[in-house]
Amino acid sequence: MADVFTIGLGHNSPEIRKNANFDFISFWNEQAKNLSWFSPWTTTLDWNPPFARWFVDGTINASYNTLDIHQAIKSEKTAIFWEGEDGTSRKITYGYLFAEVQKFSNVLKSLGVKKGDRVTIYLPMVPEIVIAMLGCARIGAIHTVVFSGFSATSIQDRINDSKSKIVITADGGYRRGKIIKLKQTIDDAINGLDFVEHVIVLERTKTPIHLTSKDKLWNDVMKNVSSICTAEPLPSDHPLFILYTSGTTGKPKGVLHGTGGYLTHLFSTFKWAFDIKDSDVFFCTADIGWVTGHSYVVYAPLLHGATQIMYEGAPDFPDASRIWNILQKYGVTIFYTTPTALRMFMKFGDDIPNSFELSSLRLLGTVGEPINPEVWKWYFKIIGKKQCPIIDTWWQTETGGMLISPLPGLETIPLKPGSGTLPIPGVDISVVDEFGKDVPANTKGYLVIKNPWPGMLLTLWGDDEKYKTVYWSKYKNSYYPGDYALKDEDGYLWLLGRADDVLKIAGHRIGTAELESCMVSNDDVAESAVCGIPDDVKGEAIIAFVVLKNDVTTTTVDLEKQLITKIRNDVGAIASPKQIYFVSKLPKTRSGKIMRRLLKSIANNEKIGDVSTLEDGTAVTEIQNVFDDIQKTIQKKSI
Ligand code: WTA
């Protein structure tokens, strides 16, 4: 029997859930009316499976809904309290943001950016990233933000795929007191990409940079430009952004989101999940380079005219008290973070958060990976002082916004540590077996979504076929997110991790195929297989198995270094394997497929299932031996 905590915020509107589940189309039709539309829609949902168009014929603008609508009464209100890693801070009001965004839209226009053009944004967590995104949205340009920890090769792939003609970056960004040279990375990334016409460079760190004829400094271009730019009325399904994410193939997929449906989803979930009020101070620790930052740092809080904190740096820099310091300094009321961050804070000990005044908090949230019940309870007791509901929110880059979460702004339900509880109203979610049949209660199966929802992706950029195969081919008429789950006797959903070859490292999505293709590009490597092993803090850590070619003379110590450097250069530091194991063969089926399931089982100390299809049983024994060695090393280290 799981622990249960019933702690609410005084809301109870069962009719919303009832109406939504009775007729989800009429329900979302009502929700969309919370936004400002230039012209109304004629059809709520045009569902041509698996392509959904929400609010057909309606015209809308994301920048208008996050800025213009607040000017009459909130232009002096703080939109963002920005906290630099170096201790500097800035206060960004709705009025300032409005003017700067319009200026930036005019800059983009003056550089020839038109509706539908793509703009790549590679910036650290500074307010200008929000200005750049909303500046694009205002004129209908499609932003594609790339996390500033990605390497030149990763960015090049993304710029190339999206064919962005403008790139926005900074001279550098701060990370744990060091300067990361972002402009230099962009120089390498756009080398040979002639279609990139201009690079706009924000000077954040004042680190020396080399300017080319394509480069323009942010401050220069913003100097003599008008601060008036009318928001363009755009069709509801006009693409707002592309966000690349890892999947099971070697290449990241460009998840394409629209405007009207996406904003409706965010407006509603932000209200229901976070119970947002005008007086709240909201703090989401996600980097804008990931979907949580897009949806719940940029769009949702600004749609509501909320005040939020944006923090530039690492959560434990300069020391383990940094985040609690920020919470206390600004009187944060709603805090949204990841299980990885919580596991790290928990390790630092209770004395640190206990020495801060955190009584302003009224609601806590997590996202990105399963949260262990003991971490949930720690969060509840030590951070929330047993006064704050915790929302464990499940969703994906593709879903646009939350789909499973407690909703204290709507209803008070018992919370179970480790469970995302129920789907949001209007979304039909099941747990099924291989054949699509519902599994009995408390049985592990595959999560599926059975009806369209407004925040869902439009498609994959330039690849409708891949969109169909990746998400809609495993089950007829259901969206397959690639997660394991179970439903308990109360209908609560428990998310049990990825069912495919995607890893979640510190909440970041990394595709095993991407790493494997990077490793086999080394001349000495014949084959490689990557999988995750449990990690106390990051949830999962990457380990790799490598089979070398026969005539290799390089030592494995050197090769390990080479391979790690290659991954850091081609993908980014977040994808560095914790350990590389050199083995003579990999476990494969008779048809030649690597049995990753088996590697995962061995790695996770689980029972090895049916191996009758294995080509050669010795590979299992060999890998099992390698693993026994790892276990011993881990034990030795902890003694
Ligand atoms: C995982 C992040 C358990 C899941 C918003 C999903 C979670 C993937 C949770 C999407 C949660 C996200 N509990 N697992 N509350 N939230 N996940 O695209 O495996 O970076 O498929 O979006 O994260 O990761 P993405």
Tab-separated table of C-alpha atoms in Angstrom, residues 240-390:
chain	number	residue	atom	x	y	z
A	240	LEU	CA	5.753	28.487	-33.515
A	241	PHE	CA	8.942	26.490	-33.050
A	242	ILE	CA	11.029	23.472	-33.881
A	243	LEU	CA	12.720	21.779	-30.952
A	244	TYR	CA	15.114	18.962	-31.722
A	245	THR	CA	14.992	15.946	-29.474
A	246	SER	CA	16.634	12.550	-29.401
A	247	GLY	CA	14.803	9.466	-30.477
A	248	THR	CA	15.731	5.942	-31.374
A	249	THR	CA	17.455	6.784	-34.644
A	250	GLY	CA	20.888	8.337	-35.096
A	251	LYS	CA	19.525	11.761	-35.988
A	252	PRO	CA	17.600	14.061	-33.631
A	253	LYS	CA	14.023	14.756	-34.677
A	254	GLY	CA	12.682	18.267	-35.239
A	255	VAL	CA	9.485	18.366	-33.193
A	256	LEU	CA	7.241	21.011	-34.731
A	257	HIS	CA	4.685	22.842	-32.600
A	258	GLY	CA	1.870	25.110	-33.724
A	259	THR	CA	0.443	28.205	-32.051
A	260	GLY	CA	-3.255	28.225	-31.034
A	261	GLY	CA	-3.469	24.650	-29.765
A	262	TYR	CA	-0.107	24.810	-28.006
A	263	LEU	CA	-0.951	28.073	-26.210
A	264	THR	CA	-4.389	26.788	-25.172
A	265	HIS	CA	-2.790	23.707	-23.650
A	266	LEU	CA	-0.228	25.781	-21.759
A	267	PHE	CA	-2.690	28.368	-20.520
A	268	SER	CA	-4.984	25.672	-19.109
A	269	THR	CA	-2.360	23.395	-17.572
A	270	PHE	CA	-0.526	26.303	-15.958
A	271	LYS	CA	-3.744	27.349	-14.239
A	272	TRP	CA	-4.815	23.850	-13.174
A	273	ALA	CA	-1.438	22.451	-12.169
A	274	PHE	CA	0.188	25.511	-10.615
A	275	ASP	CA	-2.945	27.370	-9.489
A	276	ILE	CA	-1.239	30.528	-10.708
A	277	LYS	CA	-2.284	33.828	-9.139
A	278	ASP	CA	-1.272	37.403	-9.853
A	279	SER	CA	0.706	37.594	-6.599
A	280	ASP	CA	2.733	34.403	-7.196
A	281	VAL	CA	6.474	34.236	-7.731
A	282	PHE	CA	7.069	31.243	-9.952
A	283	PHE	CA	10.457	29.549	-10.374
A	284	CYS	CA	11.101	26.797	-12.892
A	285	THR	CA	14.744	25.719	-12.964
A	286	ALA	CA	14.653	24.295	-16.509
A	287	ASP	CA	16.950	25.646	-19.178
A	288	ILE	CA	15.067	27.232	-22.072
A	289	GLY	CA	17.032	24.959	-24.408
A	290	TRP	CA	14.684	22.119	-23.395
A	291	VAL	CA	10.922	21.873	-23.770
A	292	THR	CA	10.166	22.593	-20.105
A	293	GLY	CA	11.866	25.950	-20.554
A	294	HIS	CA	9.890	26.695	-23.727
A	295	SER	CA	6.536	25.786	-22.232
A	296	TYR	CA	6.784	26.620	-18.537
A	297	VAL	CA	9.428	29.364	-18.461
A	298	VAL	CA	8.624	31.303	-21.605
A	299	TYR	CA	5.081	30.759	-22.810
A	300	ALA	CA	2.844	29.631	-19.912
A	301	PRO	CA	3.941	32.140	-17.218
A	302	LEU	CA	3.920	35.041	-19.665
A	303	LEU	CA	0.481	34.102	-21.040
A	304	HIS	CA	-0.750	34.505	-17.468
A	305	GLY	CA	1.151	37.732	-16.824
A	306	ALA	CA	2.946	36.007	-13.951
A	307	THR	CA	6.173	37.007	-12.212
A	308	GLN	CA	8.951	34.478	-12.412
A	309	ILE	CA	12.593	33.876	-11.583
A	310	MET	CA	15.099	33.015	-14.271
A	311	TYR	CA	18.446	31.722	-13.058
A	312	GLU	CA	21.466	31.698	-15.313
A	313	GLY	CA	23.763	29.116	-13.799
A	314	ALA	CA	24.314	25.767	-12.172
A	315	PRO	CA	22.044	24.972	-9.186
A	316	ASP	CA	25.010	24.226	-6.911
A	317	PHE	CA	27.199	27.176	-7.828
A	318	PRO	CA	29.008	28.720	-6.006
A	319	ASP	CA	27.721	26.307	-3.352
A	320	ALA	CA	24.912	23.955	-2.443
A	321	SER	CA	22.755	26.728	-0.987
A	322	ARG	CA	22.323	28.697	-4.222
A	323	ILE	CA	18.787	27.640	-5.091
A	324	TRP	CA	17.443	28.041	-1.519
A	325	ASN	CA	19.077	31.441	-1.446
A	326	ILE	CA	17.138	32.445	-4.564
A	327	LEU	CA	13.889	31.043	-3.147
A	328	GLN	CA	14.350	33.072	0.026
A	329	LYS	CA	15.542	36.239	-1.711
A	330	TYR	CA	12.518	36.500	-3.996
A	331	GLY	CA	9.901	34.849	-1.778
A	332	VAL	CA	9.216	32.146	-4.354
A	333	THR	CA	5.713	30.658	-3.991
A	334	ILE	CA	5.790	27.943	-6.684
A	335	PHE	CA	8.901	25.880	-7.383
A	336	TYR	CA	9.248	23.475	-10.342
A	337	THR	CA	12.392	21.382	-10.747
A	338	THR	CA	13.709	17.926	-11.649
A	339	PRO	CA	14.173	14.744	-9.630
A	340	THR	CA	17.904	14.929	-10.499
A	341	ALA	CA	18.212	18.348	-8.857
A	342	LEU	CA	16.256	17.113	-5.830
A	343	ARG	CA	18.440	14.026	-5.442
A	344	MET	CA	21.476	16.296	-5.501
A	345	PHE	CA	19.991	18.695	-2.920
A	346	MET	CA	19.002	15.748	-0.731
A	347	LYS	CA	22.584	14.467	-0.789
A	348	PHE	CA	23.878	17.817	0.447
A	349	GLY	CA	21.837	17.304	3.627
A	350	ASP	CA	18.813	18.876	5.306
A	351	ASP	CA	20.731	21.546	7.220
A	352	ILE	CA	21.229	23.650	4.110
A	353	PRO	CA	17.558	24.122	3.120
A	354	ASN	CA	16.596	24.175	6.806
A	355	SER	CA	18.727	27.259	7.328
A	356	PHE	CA	16.632	29.264	4.823
A	357	GLU	CA	13.253	30.891	5.194
A	358	LEU	CA	11.144	28.987	2.661
A	359	SER	CA	7.701	29.639	4.121
A	360	SER	CA	6.583	31.581	1.030
A	361	LEU	CA	6.325	28.256	-0.850
A	362	ARG	CA	2.803	26.975	-1.482
A	363	LEU	CA	3.227	24.456	-4.332
A	364	LEU	CA	6.055	22.213	-5.526
A	365	GLY	CA	6.514	20.395	-8.820
A	366	THR	CA	8.816	17.991	-10.627
A	367	VAL	CA	9.285	16.958	-14.230
A	368	GLY	CA	11.450	15.077	-16.647
A	369	GLU	CA	12.007	11.645	-15.113
A	370	PRO	CA	10.470	9.328	-12.573
A	371	ILE	CA	10.775	10.609	-9.008
A	372	ASN	CA	11.687	8.047	-6.348
A	373	PRO	CA	9.100	8.003	-3.521
A	374	GLU	CA	11.794	8.739	-0.899
A	375	VAL	CA	12.883	11.850	-2.800
A	376	TRP	CA	9.235	12.911	-3.168
A	377	LYS	CA	8.801	12.590	0.616
A	378	TRP	CA	11.978	14.543	1.277
A	379	TYR	CA	10.734	17.324	-1.011
A	380	PHE	CA	7.370	17.304	0.750
A	381	LYS	CA	8.793	17.346	4.265
A	382	ILE	CA	12.020	19.338	4.101
A	383	ILE	CA	11.218	21.860	1.363
A	384	GLY	CA	7.424	22.069	1.575
A	385	LYS	CA	7.232	21.576	5.377
A	386	LYS	CA	4.253	19.271	4.701
A	387	GLN	CA	2.227	22.305	3.618
A	388	CYS	CA	2.614	22.174	-0.167
A	389	PRO	CA	1.073	19.793	-2.667
A	390	ILE	CA	3.627	18.198	-4.982
